[in-house]
Tab-separated table of C-alpha atoms in Angstrom:
chain	number	residue	atom	x	y	z
A	228	MET	CA	122.751	149.701	126.541
A	229	PRO	CA	120.520	150.681	122.922
A	230	PRO	CA	117.429	149.598	123.854
A	231	ASN	CA	116.440	146.253	121.537
A	232	ARG	CA	114.938	147.141	118.287
A	233	LYS	CA	113.271	143.594	117.631
A	234	ARG	CA	109.608	144.276	117.662
A	235	LYS	CA	108.150	141.363	119.754
A	236	LEU	CA	105.045	139.389	117.557
A	237	TYR	CA	102.281	139.073	119.414
A	238	ILE	CA	99.797	136.543	118.329
A	239	GLU	CA	96.049	136.148	119.515
A	240	ALA	CA	94.578	132.637	119.650
A	241	LYS	CA	91.083	132.911	118.073
A	242	PRO	CA	89.078	130.427	119.568
A	243	SER	CA	87.442	127.574	117.681
A	244	THR	CA	83.712	127.203	116.963
A	245	ASP	CA	84.016	124.221	115.035
A	246	SER	CA	82.142	121.404	117.522
A	247	SER	CA	83.170	118.942	114.934
A	248	LEU	CA	86.961	118.858	115.594
A	249	PRO	CA	87.054	115.573	118.132
A	250	HIS	CA	89.326	116.661	121.407
A	251	THR	CA	92.637	115.086	121.272
A	252	ALA	CA	92.685	113.487	124.722
A	253	LYS	CA	96.749	113.574	126.558
A	254	ARG	CA	98.840	109.994	126.058
A	255	PRO	CA	98.283	108.242	128.450
A	256	LYS	CA	102.807	107.791	130.919
A	257	LEU	CA	103.247	104.165	131.227
A	258	ASP	CA	105.041	102.902	134.179
A	259	ASN	CA	108.146	101.251	134.248
A	260	LYS	CA	106.847	98.062	134.357
A	261	GLN	CA	104.227	98.691	131.264
A	262	ARG	CA	106.740	100.390	129.166
A	263	HIS	CA	109.602	97.689	129.414
A	264	ARG	CA	107.134	94.618	128.822
A	265	THR	CA	107.441	91.165	126.713
A	266	PRO	CA	104.257	91.341	124.622
A	267	SER	CA	101.466	89.083	125.405
A	268	TRP	CA	101.775	87.446	122.731
A	269	PHE	CA	105.279	86.052	122.793
A	270	TRP	CA	104.044	83.845	125.956
A	271	ASP	CA	100.736	82.923	124.449
A	272	ASN	CA	102.216	81.418	121.702
A	273	LEU	CA	105.352	79.670	123.285
A	274	SER	CA	104.871	75.593	123.268
A	275	ARG	CA	106.811	75.408	126.802
A	276	VAL	CA	106.863	78.441	129.196
A	277	TRP	CA	110.287	77.883	130.717
A	278	LEU	CA	110.724	79.466	134.550
A	279	SER	CA	112.427	82.453	134.394
A	280	PRO	CA	112.172	86.022	135.984
A	281	GLY	CA	109.783	87.047	132.521
A	282	ALA	CA	107.263	84.182	132.811
A	283	LEU	CA	106.810	85.288	136.779
A	284	GLN	CA	106.226	88.591	135.741
A	285	GLU	CA	103.515	87.663	133.175
A	286	PHE	CA	102.095	85.500	135.215
A	287	ASN	CA	101.139	87.997	138.150
A	288	ARG	CA	100.423	90.642	135.621
A	289	ARG	CA	97.923	88.180	134.447
A	290	THR	CA	96.671	87.266	137.996
A	291	VAL	CA	93.846	89.240	139.665
A	292	TRP	CA	94.103	89.691	142.820
A	293	PRO	CA	91.079	89.866	145.513
A	294	VAL	CA	90.836	92.508	147.633
A	295	ALA	CA	91.071	91.740	151.373
A	296	PRO	CA	88.183	92.401	153.423
A	297	VAL	CA	88.784	95.509	156.009
A	298	PRO	CA	88.418	93.983	159.783
A	299	PRO	CA	85.451	95.750	161.898
A	300	GLY	CA	86.247	98.551	163.792
A	301	ARG	CA	87.247	98.208	167.467
A	302	ILE	CA	85.547	99.724	170.396
A	303	SER	CA	87.516	102.001	172.508
A	304	LYS	CA	87.698	101.441	176.141
A	305	ARG	CA	86.342	104.399	177.413
A	306	GLU	CA	82.853	103.530	174.889
A	307	ILE	CA	81.998	100.445	177.451
A	308	ASP	CA	80.109	101.005	179.720
A	309	PRO	CA	81.489	98.967	183.053
A	310	LEU	CA	77.634	98.163	184.610
A	311	GLN	CA	76.780	96.660	180.985
A	312	LEU	CA	79.401	94.751	181.105
A	313	LYS	CA	79.065	92.984	184.294
A	314	ARG	CA	75.321	92.885	183.709
A	315	PHE	CA	76.696	90.958	180.298
A	316	ALA	CA	79.093	88.822	182.596
A	317	ARG	CA	76.404	87.718	185.333
A	318	HIS	CA	74.782	86.262	182.403
A	319	GLY	CA	77.204	83.804	181.296
A	320	GLY	CA	78.826	86.347	178.698
A	321	PRO	CA	79.475	85.614	174.573
A	322	ALA	CA	78.031	82.238	173.555
A	323	LEU	CA	80.727	80.402	172.121
A	324	SER	CA	79.202	77.670	170.644
A	325	ASP	CA	78.708	79.770	167.788
A	326	LEU	CA	82.416	79.675	166.788
A	327	ARG	CA	82.586	76.172	166.561
A	328	ALA	CA	83.739	75.517	163.044
A	329	TYR	CA	83.643	78.358	162.111
A	330	PRO	CA	85.669	79.707	158.776
A	331	GLY	CA	87.221	82.299	159.718
A	332	PRO	CA	87.062	85.603	157.555
A	333	HIS	CA	86.100	84.841	153.919
A	334	ILE	CA	89.293	84.886	151.899
A	335	ALA	CA	88.636	84.345	147.750
A	336	THR	CA	91.254	82.348	146.135
A	337	ALA	CA	93.466	83.879	143.172
A	338	SER	CA	91.890	84.411	140.391
A	339	TYR	CA	94.080	83.828	137.260
A	340	ARG	CA	94.426	83.283	132.992
A	341	THR	CA	96.126	81.101	131.597
A	342	MET	CA	98.529	81.249	128.787
A	343	ASP	CA	96.896	78.673	126.470
A	344	PRO	CA	98.670	78.804	122.857
A	345	SER	CA	95.273	77.114	121.475
A	346	GLN	CA	93.509	81.206	122.067
A	347	SER	CA	94.421	84.274	120.542
A	348	GLY	CA	96.294	87.098	122.280
A	349	SER	CA	94.070	89.484	121.564
A	350	ARG	CA	91.719	88.292	123.725
A	351	LYS	CA	94.121	86.724	126.270
A	352	ARG	CA	95.100	90.062	127.674
A	353	ALA	CA	94.502	90.093	130.714
A	354	LYS	CA	92.226	93.273	132.374
A	355	THR	CA	94.268	94.434	136.113
A	356	GLY	CA	92.370	97.280	137.246
A	357	GLY	CA	92.629	100.452	135.160
A	358	GLY	CA	96.335	98.977	133.250
A	359	SER	CA	96.024	98.626	129.645
A	360	ASP	CA	97.995	95.947	126.947
A	361	ILE	CA	99.772	98.915	125.195
A	362	SER	CA	101.589	96.747	122.820
A	363	SER	CA	103.600	99.833	120.601
A	364	ARG	CA	105.715	100.360	124.321
A	365	ASN	CA	106.179	96.746	124.657
A	366	ARG	CA	109.754	94.598	125.182
A	367	ARG	CA	110.609	91.981	123.005
A	368	SER	CA	112.149	89.305	123.896
A	369	SER	CA	116.104	88.624	124.017
A	370	ALA	CA	118.459	85.893	123.848
A	371	TYR	CA	118.530	85.964	127.878
A	372	SER	CA	115.521	84.571	128.593
A	373	PRO	CA	115.179	80.997	128.096
A	374	GLY	CA	111.720	81.006	126.366
A	375	PHE	CA	113.826	82.994	123.240
A	376	GLU	CA	115.102	79.353	122.203
A	377	GLN	CA	111.779	78.005	122.743
A	378	HIS	CA	110.347	80.744	120.711
A	379	LEU	CA	112.121	79.794	117.317
A	380	ILE	CA	112.128	76.422	117.834
A	381	ASP	CA	108.290	76.817	117.747
A	382	HIS	CA	109.333	78.744	114.803
A	383	GLY	CA	111.067	76.332	112.870
A	384	ILE	CA	114.486	77.230	113.766
A	385	TYR	CA	116.713	74.418	115.597
A	386	PRO	CA	119.363	74.475	117.271
A	387	ASP	CA	122.664	71.832	117.557
A	388	GLY	CA	121.306	68.891	118.974
A	389	TYR	CA	118.154	69.469	119.079
A	390	ASP	CA	117.556	66.292	117.072
A	391	ASP	CA	119.675	63.365	119.645
A	392	GLY	CA	119.148	60.522	117.055
A	393	GLY	CA	120.648	62.874	113.988
A	394	ASP	CA	118.105	62.121	111.563
A	395	ASP	CA	114.727	64.322	111.572
A	396	ASP	CA	110.743	62.957	110.844
A	397	ASP	CA	111.086	61.805	108.009
A	398	GLY	CA	113.931	59.592	108.727
A	399	GLY	CA	116.629	61.950	106.951
A	400	SER	CA	119.599	63.047	108.034
A	401	VAL	CA	119.531	66.725	109.763
A	402	TYR	CA	123.124	67.473	108.827
A	403	PRO	CA	124.085	69.381	105.735
A	404	ALA	CA	125.031	67.505	102.548
A	405	ASN	CA	128.077	69.175	102.469
A	406	TRP	CA	128.965	68.822	106.260
A	407	GLU	CA	132.009	66.480	105.692
A	408	GLU	CA	133.324	69.131	102.184
A	409	ILE	CA	133.306	71.672	104.629
A	410	ASN	CA	135.328	70.423	107.318
A	411	GLU	CA	137.952	69.758	105.051
A	412	ARG	CA	137.789	72.561	104.284
A	413	LEU	CA	138.063	73.877	107.520
A	414	ALA	CA	140.795	70.766	108.300
A	415	ARG	CA	143.570	72.937	105.687
A	416	PRO	CA	146.553	74.144	107.195
A	417	ARG	CA	147.890	77.996	106.676
A	418	GLN	CA	151.042	79.036	106.040
A	419	SER	CA	150.303	82.104	108.261
A	420	LEU	CA	149.929	80.185	111.241
A	421	SER	CA	152.513	77.454	111.221
A	422	PRO	CA	155.542	77.234	113.973
A	423	SER	CA	157.454	79.537	111.853
A	424	ARG	CA	155.368	82.120	111.638
A	425	PHE	CA	153.061	82.146	114.831
A	426	PRO	CA	155.275	80.295	117.288
A	427	ARG	CA	155.157	80.078	120.679
A	428	GLU	CA	155.533	83.824	121.838
A	429	ALA	CA	152.844	84.693	119.841
A	430	PHE	CA	150.679	82.053	121.114
A	431	GLN	CA	151.412	83.697	125.101
A	432	ASN	CA	150.801	87.178	124.232
A	433	PHE	CA	147.237	85.692	122.777
A	434	ARG	CA	146.369	84.145	125.903
A	435	LYS	CA	147.870	87.617	128.114
A	436	LYS	CA	145.516	89.480	125.995
A	437	ASN	CA	142.634	86.549	126.414
A	438	LEU	CA	143.216	86.706	129.953
A	439	GLN	CA	143.123	90.819	129.911
A	440	ALA	CA	140.074	90.757	128.081
A	441	LEU	CA	137.402	91.337	131.040
A	442	THR	CA	134.083	92.016	129.374
A	443	GLU	CA	132.451	91.054	126.091
A	444	ASN	CA	133.500	94.111	124.238
A	445	THR	CA	137.467	93.739	125.216
A	446	VAL	CA	137.352	89.938	124.228
A	447	MET	CA	135.645	91.206	120.490
A	448	SER	CA	138.354	93.985	120.037
A	449	ARG	CA	141.564	92.032	121.514
A	450	ALA	CA	141.144	88.701	121.457
A	451	PHE	CA	139.024	87.683	118.829
A	452	PRO	CA	141.280	89.633	115.895
A	453	ILE	CA	144.262	87.707	116.721
A	454	ILE	CA	141.986	84.793	115.558
A	455	ALA	CA	140.605	86.110	112.645
A	456	GLY	CA	143.712	87.417	111.335
A	457	THR	CA	144.098	90.161	108.581
A	458	SER	CA	141.859	90.060	105.665
A	459	ASN	CA	140.114	92.264	103.403
A	460	ILE	CA	136.433	90.717	103.198
A	461	PRO	CA	134.368	93.175	104.198
A	462	SER	CA	132.726	92.882	108.041
A	463	GLN	CA	130.896	94.792	110.658
A	464	GLU	CA	130.714	94.719	114.068
A	465	ASN	CA	127.748	95.413	117.015
A	466	LEU	CA	125.542	96.016	113.600
A	467	ILE	CA	121.841	95.993	114.221
A	468	PHE	CA	119.953	94.061	112.260
A	469	GLY	CA	117.035	96.905	111.400
A	470	ASN	CA	116.157	96.224	107.972
A	471	LEU	CA	115.355	92.538	108.027
A	472	LYS	CA	112.326	90.936	107.986
A	473	ASP	CA	110.964	89.718	111.367
A	474	LEU	CA	112.605	86.025	111.561
A	475	THR	CA	109.157	85.115	113.968
A	476	ASP	CA	106.243	87.169	114.857
A	477	GLY	CA	107.892	90.751	115.512
A	478	SER	CA	108.026	89.639	119.401
A	479	ILE	CA	111.646	88.787	119.892
A	480	THR	CA	114.627	91.409	119.500
A	481	LYS	CA	116.416	92.808	116.587
A	482	ALA	CA	119.403	90.765	115.780
A	483	MET	CA	122.915	92.365	116.564
A	484	PRO	CA	125.713	90.426	115.776
A	485	ASP	CA	129.111	91.040	117.674
A	486	PHE	CA	130.785	90.129	113.917
A	487	TYR	CA	129.656	89.514	110.430
A	488	ASP	CA	131.020	89.080	107.205
A	489	GLY	CA	129.226	89.999	104.063
A	490	SER	CA	129.578	91.621	100.151
A	491	ARG	CA	129.772	94.848	99.280
A	492	PRO	CA	126.390	96.064	98.357
A	493	ALA	CA	127.665	97.035	94.708
A	494	GLU	CA	128.766	93.844	93.813
A	495	LEU	CA	125.013	92.669	93.400
A	496	LYS	CA	122.705	94.313	90.787
A	497	LYS	CA	120.715	97.336	92.031
A	498	GLU	CA	117.380	95.563	90.746
A	499	ILE	CA	118.018	92.342	93.167
A	500	ARG	CA	118.677	94.493	96.293
A	501	GLU	CA	115.589	96.293	95.913
A	502	GLU	CA	114.074	93.110	95.556
A	503	LEU	CA	115.269	91.332	98.274
A	504	GLY	CA	116.256	93.878	99.984
A	505	PRO	CA	114.317	92.629	103.589
A	506	TYR	CA	116.180	89.591	103.483
A	507	ILE	CA	119.480	89.550	102.247
A	508	VAL	CA	120.296	94.079	103.375
A	509	PRO	CA	120.530	93.976	107.034
A	510	SER	CA	121.114	97.534	107.786
A	511	THR	CA	119.028	100.936	107.149
A	512	ASN	CA	122.744	102.086	106.537
A	513	THR	CA	122.774	100.464	102.688
A	514	ALA	CA	126.556	100.733	102.954
A	515	ALA	CA	127.133	98.509	105.073
A	516	PRO	CA	128.166	94.801	103.835
A	517	CYS	CA	125.180	92.690	102.504
A	518	LEU	CA	124.528	88.680	102.155
A	519	PRO	CA	125.731	88.796	105.652
A	520	ASN	CA	126.617	84.193	105.383
A	521	PHE	CA	129.536	84.503	108.212
A	522	PHE	CA	128.675	85.797	112.037
A	523	THR	CA	130.309	85.435	115.119
A	524	GLU	CA	129.270	85.904	118.618
A	525	GLY	CA	131.599	86.184	121.594
A	526	LYS	CA	131.226	86.189	125.971
A	527	GLY	CA	133.511	87.513	128.067
A	528	PRO	CA	134.619	85.703	131.068
A	529	ASN	CA	130.961	86.157	133.387
A	530	GLY	CA	129.007	86.047	129.952
A	531	SER	CA	126.588	83.088	129.139
A	532	SER	CA	127.756	80.663	126.969
A	533	ALA	CA	124.274	79.669	126.438
A	534	VAL	CA	123.078	82.937	125.547
A	535	CYS	CA	125.929	83.379	122.961
A	536	LYS	CA	124.734	79.730	121.357
A	537	ARG	CA	121.301	81.584	121.082
A	538	GLN	CA	122.323	85.135	119.618
A	539	ALA	CA	124.626	82.880	117.295
A	540	LEU	CA	121.016	80.511	116.253
A	541	HIS	CA	119.075	83.805	115.451
A	542	ASP	CA	122.229	85.111	113.728
A	543	SER	CA	122.742	82.464	111.660
A	544	ALA	CA	118.565	81.650	110.534
A	545	LEU	CA	118.525	85.476	108.742
A	546	GLY	CA	121.922	84.726	107.012
A	547	ALA	CA	120.476	80.963	105.809
A	548	ARG	CA	116.951	82.939	104.905
A	549	GLY	CA	119.029	85.557	102.693
A	550	VAL	CA	120.703	83.311	100.952
A	551	HIS	CA	117.712	80.842	100.502
A	552	LYS	CA	115.963	84.127	99.044
A	553	LEU	CA	119.019	84.686	96.577
A	554	ARG	CA	119.104	80.968	95.555
A	555	SER	CA	115.470	81.174	94.949
A	556	TYR	CA	115.722	84.365	92.609
A	557	THR	CA	118.508	82.300	90.839
A	558	ASP	CA	117.370	78.791	90.415
A	559	PRO	CA	114.163	77.285	91.626
A	560	GLU	CA	114.549	73.961	90.662
A	561	THR	CA	117.792	73.491	92.792
A	562	LEU	CA	116.789	75.493	95.927
A	563	CYS	CA	116.455	72.428	98.446
A	564	ASP	CA	119.856	70.892	98.086
A	565	GLY	CA	120.637	69.901	101.341
A	566	LYS	CA	123.655	72.037	101.574
A	567	ALA	CA	124.920	74.735	104.106
A	568	TYR	CA	125.989	78.679	102.520
A	569	THR	CA	126.039	80.441	105.880
A	570	ILE	CA	128.935	79.964	108.824
A	571	THR	CA	128.551	80.826	112.657
A	572	SER	CA	131.102	80.902	115.152
A	573	THR	CA	130.804	81.694	118.878
A	574	TYR	CA	133.970	82.600	121.047
A	575	HIS	CA	133.754	81.997	125.026
A	576	GLY	CA	136.549	84.806	126.611
A	577	GLY	CA	136.380	82.924	129.663
A	578	THR	CA	137.020	79.277	128.813
A	579	GLY	CA	138.662	79.567	125.496
A	580	ASP	CA	136.431	77.310	123.717
A	581	LEU	CA	135.956	78.353	119.993
A	582	THR	CA	132.732	76.517	118.153
A	583	ILE	CA	132.311	76.372	114.352
A	584	TYR	CA	128.765	75.745	113.144
A	585	SER	CA	126.755	75.761	110.012
A	586	THR	CA	123.338	76.140	109.189
A	587	HIS	CA	120.765	75.116	106.792
A	588	PRO	CA	117.486	75.065	105.255
A	589	THR	CA	114.676	72.073	104.882
A	590	PRO	CA	111.500	71.815	104.040
A	591	SER	CA	109.410	72.153	106.427
A	592	ASN	CA	105.849	69.279	107.108
A	593	GLY	CA	103.943	71.809	109.075
A	594	SER	CA	101.749	74.487	107.586
A	595	GLN	CA	102.838	77.179	110.064
A	596	ASN	CA	106.166	77.333	108.363
A	597	LYS	CA	107.163	76.930	105.045
A	598	MET	CA	110.805	76.378	105.770
A	599	GLU	CA	113.252	75.325	108.810
A	600	TYR	CA	116.992	75.396	109.725
A	601	ARG	CA	118.799	74.159	111.477
A	602	MET	CA	122.237	74.753	113.228
A	603	ILE	CA	125.048	72.140	113.120
A	604	GLN	CA	127.723	72.060	114.879
A	605	LEU	CA	131.302	71.628	112.924
A	606	ASP	CA	133.984	71.336	115.275
A	607	GLY	CA	135.765	72.966	118.271
A	608	TRP	CA	138.568	73.786	120.014
A	609	LYS	CA	140.324	75.007	123.626
A	610	MET	CA	141.659	78.664	122.026
A	611	THR	CA	143.331	78.831	125.141
A	612	GLY	CA	144.878	75.139	125.760
A	613	ASN	CA	148.489	75.124	123.702
A	614	PRO	CA	149.855	76.355	120.313
A	615	ASP	CA	148.602	73.577	118.385
A	616	ALA	CA	145.016	73.951	119.486
A	617	PHE	CA	145.160	77.574	118.709
A	618	ARG	CA	146.994	77.064	114.946
A	619	GLN	CA	143.625	74.664	114.369
A	620	GLY	CA	141.113	76.795	115.423
A	621	ALA	CA	142.882	79.961	114.735
A	622	SER	CA	143.102	78.160	111.038
A	623	ALA	CA	139.351	76.590	110.522
A	624	LEU	CA	137.913	80.377	110.929
A	625	ARG	CA	139.761	81.862	108.634
A	626	ASN	CA	139.126	79.164	106.128
A	627	ALA	CA	135.850	79.538	106.852
A	628	ARG	CA	135.667	82.463	106.158
A	629	GLU	CA	137.632	83.024	103.030
A	630	TRP	CA	135.038	79.692	102.599
A	631	ALA	CA	131.790	81.847	102.844
A	632	LYS	CA	133.007	84.729	100.853
A	633	GLU	CA	133.189	81.951	98.189
A	634	LYS	CA	130.007	80.908	98.534
A	635	ARG	CA	129.045	84.688	98.185
A	636	GLU	CA	130.424	85.429	95.140
A	637	GLU	CA	129.288	82.541	93.119
A	638	LEU	CA	125.462	83.221	94.317
A	639	ILE	CA	125.970	86.885	93.584
A	640	ALA	CA	127.052	86.255	89.925
A	641	ALA	CA	124.594	83.332	89.391
A	642	ALA	CA	122.385	86.312	90.975
A	643	ASN	CA	123.825	89.404	88.624
A	644	GLY	CA	123.348	86.687	85.217
A	645	LYS	CA	119.467	86.785	85.885
A	646	VAL	CA	119.274	90.367	85.559
A	647	PRO	CA	119.240	91.648	81.909
A	648	ASP	CA	121.352	94.135	80.559
A	649	ALA	CA	119.568	97.626	80.799
A	650	LYS	CA	122.020	99.091	78.174
A	651	ARG	CA	122.026	95.739	76.128
A	652	SER	CA	118.141	95.450	75.510
A	653	ASP	CA	117.844	99.144	74.436
A	654	LEU	CA	120.477	99.175	72.267
A	655	VAL	CA	118.688	96.510	71.144
A	656	SER	CA	115.132	97.585	70.717
A	657	SER	CA	116.343	100.680	69.306
A	658	THR	CA	118.494	98.977	66.253
A	659	GLN	CA	115.510	97.020	65.821
A	660	SER	CA	113.139	99.937	65.559
A	661	PHE	CA	115.910	101.755	63.338
A	662	GLU	CA	116.054	98.235	61.169
A	663	SER	CA	114.519	97.569	57.668
A	664	PRO	CA	112.719	94.584	57.781
A	665	SER	CA	114.840	93.193	54.898
A	666	SER	CA	118.226	93.309	57.088
A	667	ASN	CA	120.131	90.578	58.750
A	668	MET	CA	122.913	92.292	60.279
A	669	PRO	CA	123.510	91.623	63.569
A	670	THR	CA	124.112	93.806	66.116
A	671	HIS	CA	127.233	93.503	68.513
A	672	PRO	CA	126.564	95.180	71.530
A	673	GLU	CA	129.921	95.665	73.726
A	674	SER	CA	129.501	93.930	76.805
A	675	GLU	CA	129.930	95.175	80.074
A	676	THR	CA	131.027	92.279	82.153
A	677	SER	CA	133.665	92.396	83.926
A	678	ALA	CA	135.690	90.753	86.377
A	679	ASP	CA	135.745	90.708	89.975
A	680	GLU	CA	138.203	93.419	90.787
A	681	LEU	CA	137.249	92.144	94.902
A	682	ALA	CA	137.717	88.693	94.553
A	683	LEU	CA	140.688	87.092	96.686
A	684	ASP	CA	143.189	85.094	95.192
A	685	VAL	CA	142.663	82.322	97.946
A	686	ASP	CA	145.856	80.186	96.598
A	687	THR	CA	148.286	83.173	96.982
A	688	LYS	CA	146.592	84.216	100.651
A	689	THR	CA	148.460	84.010	103.535
A	690	ASN	CA	146.479	85.244	106.122
């Protein structure tokens, strides 16, 4: 074989004589407990700490256990002198009177740091040995923790049923002002789900696929599409909302809806998307639908309905906040109209329960949160019960998707109308610059307004 003609490059490292350069210490490695731990301030800011595995782990982390005393060493039999032992026994042996009321070895009680919400999180980090509270590697709390819902409540995001009386603190109704209007829209029948077009055999096929779906992914990919129907509404599945601003203090996970509807980014003008991006553009992938206001969270047969509801609450609050920001950009005077523009649904494959909620913002009385968000149930159906129940639930879900799409189109049209037309402004300014002072001839620049090619004709839609 011919020798390798490539020359090897040898670089001699020259020692540095500059003593001013700081010494870069290696980053300490974290064990699994430090790497996957909920941040301290999440527990500190909870108004009520629920008994959960995560809370117990945080309690044990903050607890400083004393070191057990080392017992004195025992003397072996070979070191005992028999003569001295006999002499000691003739004199009565040890005095047992000193053993009365003897407290035994002193064991100090464990000291721990309580989770006091009145203190700042930086001062409550317990010092356990040489460990440190490294916030950059903390694991955020998710909807699988009971404290997740309490955290949302503490930040003014209330689940359905939080106000049992139906009234808020001021005596007003917690229901949205258009609650009856939305329910009337959901109850409209659809031709595509009539008995002639959706017979009993189609319902039995749905039940079969629903029973065969053993995981959340299969429920959302096989059973749920039959309920949602076919539509050209822009949607995405399992997309992390990584571009949205944190809804609370950043100690909870980013939302990742199982399914959501939005609008194509091109429908909303670029100036609005750039200004309100952290509220209405959910993903760093700018091609994903923006301004989401319809969500669905699903669970498999072994999934928790409580977790599903917490995830739906988180999703809908983000959607309602985005709609609120866009409405404040369009018309701040009618901002707090008490109406809902966001719909959320949950579906459990094990029980066949489909529930639809609305979420709307309300002004807050507290100083911590400017706005509060309330999720209110609209209706619910047992999809696996009988064909009529399925038709009603599927019609409601499809009507809800179309209703949410109509609201997005209205908001986007109003917001685009607030943005000045750049070409129109340039044309007017150039005309004024070349126009003589005595000229009063009006200019008529060509309008670029066109009909929305993406709008759907609801009356002719059959799905």
